[in-house]
Structure formats: structure tokens, C-alpha cells
Amino acid sequence: ASIDDPPTAIPPHARSFLRQRILPQLGRHWPEASAALLHVARLQRAVADDLARRGAEALRTLLDAPTQTLDVTAWLALPDLLRAPVLACWLHPLGLDVPSSAQRGALQTMLREAARDR
């Protein structure tokens, strides 16, 4: 079951094309596609929720509460999968945007290079 979303009906949007053209074709060719996609979406939601929870837990150990600063060395030592959720948990309450994957990659490279220069 899909949610009726008015912007989805606007043809230039990619999700409009996906919903109006691609998904119906998939459904005609593979009737089980809708159920499979719904299952995958639910799994992705569960994983995203778990990563957000784990990111919030990790942030508590990396954050200096009085200054609201992040321990960069400890952040870089986290598994790659947790770095983005930690940044989101840190930056959102401060009203700041979370860097994109490319920006985060560049930031990590700069921080590692700066650490070597010390």
C-alpha cells in the first residue's frame, strides 16, 4: 500500500516517475514485487532506527557536555556505519545540517591528515 503524496504526482520528480511508471511495470511482471519491496522497506526502517539509537548511545561517550564538542579521535575510531548517526545526533539539536556522505568523507580525510601533522 502506498501513501498518497501530492508532490509524488508531479511528473518531473524522480519518485513520481518511479511510482507512476516503474512500480506498476514491476507489479505486472512480478506480482510479488510489492510485498518484497515492503518487506525490504520495513527492514531498512528497523536498521535505520537501530543505527539512530546506537548513534545516540555513542554520542553520550564522545560529547563534552559543557562545550557541546565532539571527541574527534574517538569519533574517527567508531565503525564507519556509526559515524553518520553520531553526527546527526550531535548536529540536529544544535540546529545544524548533517554533512552529506561526500562531505563526511572529506571531513574524515582532513581530520586524519590533521592528526598526522601534529
Short mmCIF file of C-alpha atoms in Angstrom, two decimals:
data_model
loop_
_atom_site.label_atom_id
_atom_site.label_comp_id
_atom_site.label_asym_id
_atom_site.label_seq_id
_atom_site.Cartn_x
_atom_site.Cartn_y
_atom_site.Cartn_z
CA ALA A 1 0.00 0.00 0.00
CA SER A 2 1.33 3.42 -0.88
CA ILE A 3 0.68 6.76 0.74
CA ASP A 4 -0.94 9.42 -1.42
CA ASP A 5 1.62 12.20 -1.51
CA PRO A 6 0.68 15.19 -3.73
CA PRO A 7 4.30 16.04 -4.71
CA THR A 8 4.64 12.45 -5.94
CA ALA A 9 2.08 13.22 -8.64
CA ILE A 10 4.28 15.92 -10.17
CA PRO A 11 5.96 14.24 -13.19
CA PRO A 12 9.43 15.86 -13.02
CA HIS A 13 10.09 14.27 -9.63
CA ALA A 14 12.03 11.01 -9.70
CA ARG A 15 9.75 9.37 -7.15
CA SER A 16 6.77 10.32 -9.33
CA PHE A 17 8.34 8.50 -12.27
CA LEU A 18 9.10 5.56 -10.02
CA ARG A 19 5.56 5.33 -8.63
CA GLN A 20 3.71 6.06 -11.86
CA ARG A 21 5.82 4.11 -14.35
CA ILE A 22 8.33 1.70 -12.82
CA LEU A 23 6.43 0.19 -9.88
CA PRO A 24 3.32 -0.67 -11.95
CA GLN A 25 5.52 -2.41 -14.53
CA LEU A 26 7.31 -4.34 -11.80
CA GLY A 27 3.96 -5.36 -10.34
CA ARG A 28 2.68 -6.61 -13.69
CA HIS A 29 5.82 -8.61 -14.35
CA TRP A 30 6.48 -9.77 -10.77
CA PRO A 31 3.27 -9.76 -8.71
CA GLU A 32 5.29 -10.43 -5.54
CA ALA A 33 7.43 -7.29 -6.06
CA SER A 34 5.20 -5.05 -3.94
CA ALA A 35 5.33 -7.39 -0.94
CA ALA A 36 9.09 -7.84 -1.34
CA LEU A 37 9.71 -4.08 -1.52
CA LEU A 38 7.51 -3.50 1.51
CA HIS A 39 9.45 -6.16 3.42
CA VAL A 40 12.78 -4.56 2.49
CA ALA A 41 11.49 -1.09 3.41
CA ARG A 42 10.46 -2.36 6.85
CA LEU A 43 13.88 -3.95 7.36
CA GLN A 44 15.59 -0.72 6.32
CA ARG A 45 13.43 1.26 8.76
CA ALA A 46 14.37 -1.13 11.58
CA VAL A 47 18.07 -0.83 10.73
CA ALA A 48 17.84 2.97 10.50
CA ASP A 49 16.09 3.13 13.88
CA ASP A 50 18.73 0.87 15.43
CA LEU A 51 21.57 2.94 13.98
CA ALA A 52 19.99 6.13 15.31
CA ARG A 53 19.70 4.55 18.77
CA ARG A 54 23.30 3.30 18.66
CA GLY A 55 24.46 6.70 17.39
CA ALA A 56 22.78 8.45 20.33
CA GLU A 57 24.41 6.00 22.75
CA ALA A 58 27.84 6.51 21.19
CA LEU A 59 27.42 10.29 21.25
CA ARG A 60 26.98 10.25 25.02
CA THR A 61 30.51 8.85 25.35
CA LEU A 62 32.05 11.21 22.76
CA LEU A 63 30.45 14.51 23.73
CA ASP A 64 31.86 17.04 26.16
CA ALA A 65 28.56 18.27 27.62
CA PRO A 66 29.67 21.72 28.85
CA THR A 67 31.15 22.74 25.48
CA GLN A 68 28.99 20.51 23.23
CA THR A 69 32.18 19.50 21.41
CA LEU A 70 32.85 16.09 19.94
CA ASP A 71 35.94 13.98 20.62
CA VAL A 72 37.21 13.76 17.04
CA THR A 73 39.73 10.98 17.67
CA ALA A 74 37.07 8.79 19.28
CA TRP A 75 34.58 9.66 16.51
CA LEU A 76 37.08 8.58 13.84
CA ALA A 77 37.66 5.33 15.75
CA LEU A 78 33.97 4.42 15.52
CA PRO A 79 32.84 1.92 12.90
CA ASP A 80 32.05 3.78 9.69
CA LEU A 81 28.40 2.81 9.99
CA LEU A 82 28.04 4.76 13.26
CA ARG A 83 29.79 7.98 12.30
CA ALA A 84 26.85 9.47 10.38
CA PRO A 85 24.26 8.73 13.10
CA VAL A 86 26.57 10.22 15.74
CA LEU A 87 26.94 13.40 13.68
CA ALA A 88 23.17 13.57 13.19
CA CYS A 89 22.52 13.17 16.92
CA TRP A 90 25.10 15.86 17.67
CA LEU A 91 24.23 18.43 14.99
CA HIS A 92 20.41 18.29 14.78
CA PRO A 93 19.81 19.57 18.34
CA LEU A 94 22.20 22.43 17.57
CA GLY A 95 20.08 23.38 14.54
CA LEU A 96 22.84 22.40 12.11
CA ASP A 97 22.66 20.33 8.94
CA VAL A 98 24.29 16.92 8.78
CA PRO A 99 27.02 16.71 6.13
CA SER A 100 26.36 14.59 3.05
CA SER A 101 28.24 11.32 2.61
CA ALA A 102 30.76 13.06 0.34
CA GLN A 103 31.22 15.92 2.80
CA ARG A 104 31.62 13.48 5.69
CA GLY A 105 34.24 11.54 3.72
CA ALA A 106 36.18 14.73 3.01
CA LEU A 107 35.90 15.75 6.67
CA GLN A 108 37.23 12.39 7.82
CA THR A 109 40.17 12.66 5.42
CA MET A 110 41.00 16.19 6.60
CA LEU A 111 40.77 15.18 10.27
CA ARG A 112 43.03 12.16 9.77
CA GLU A 113 45.58 14.24 7.85
CA ALA A 114 45.49 16.93 10.54
CA ALA A 115 46.09 14.30 13.22
CA ARG A 116 49.19 13.08 11.34
CA ASP A 117 50.53 16.65 11.16
CA ARG A 118 50.56 17.02 14.94
#
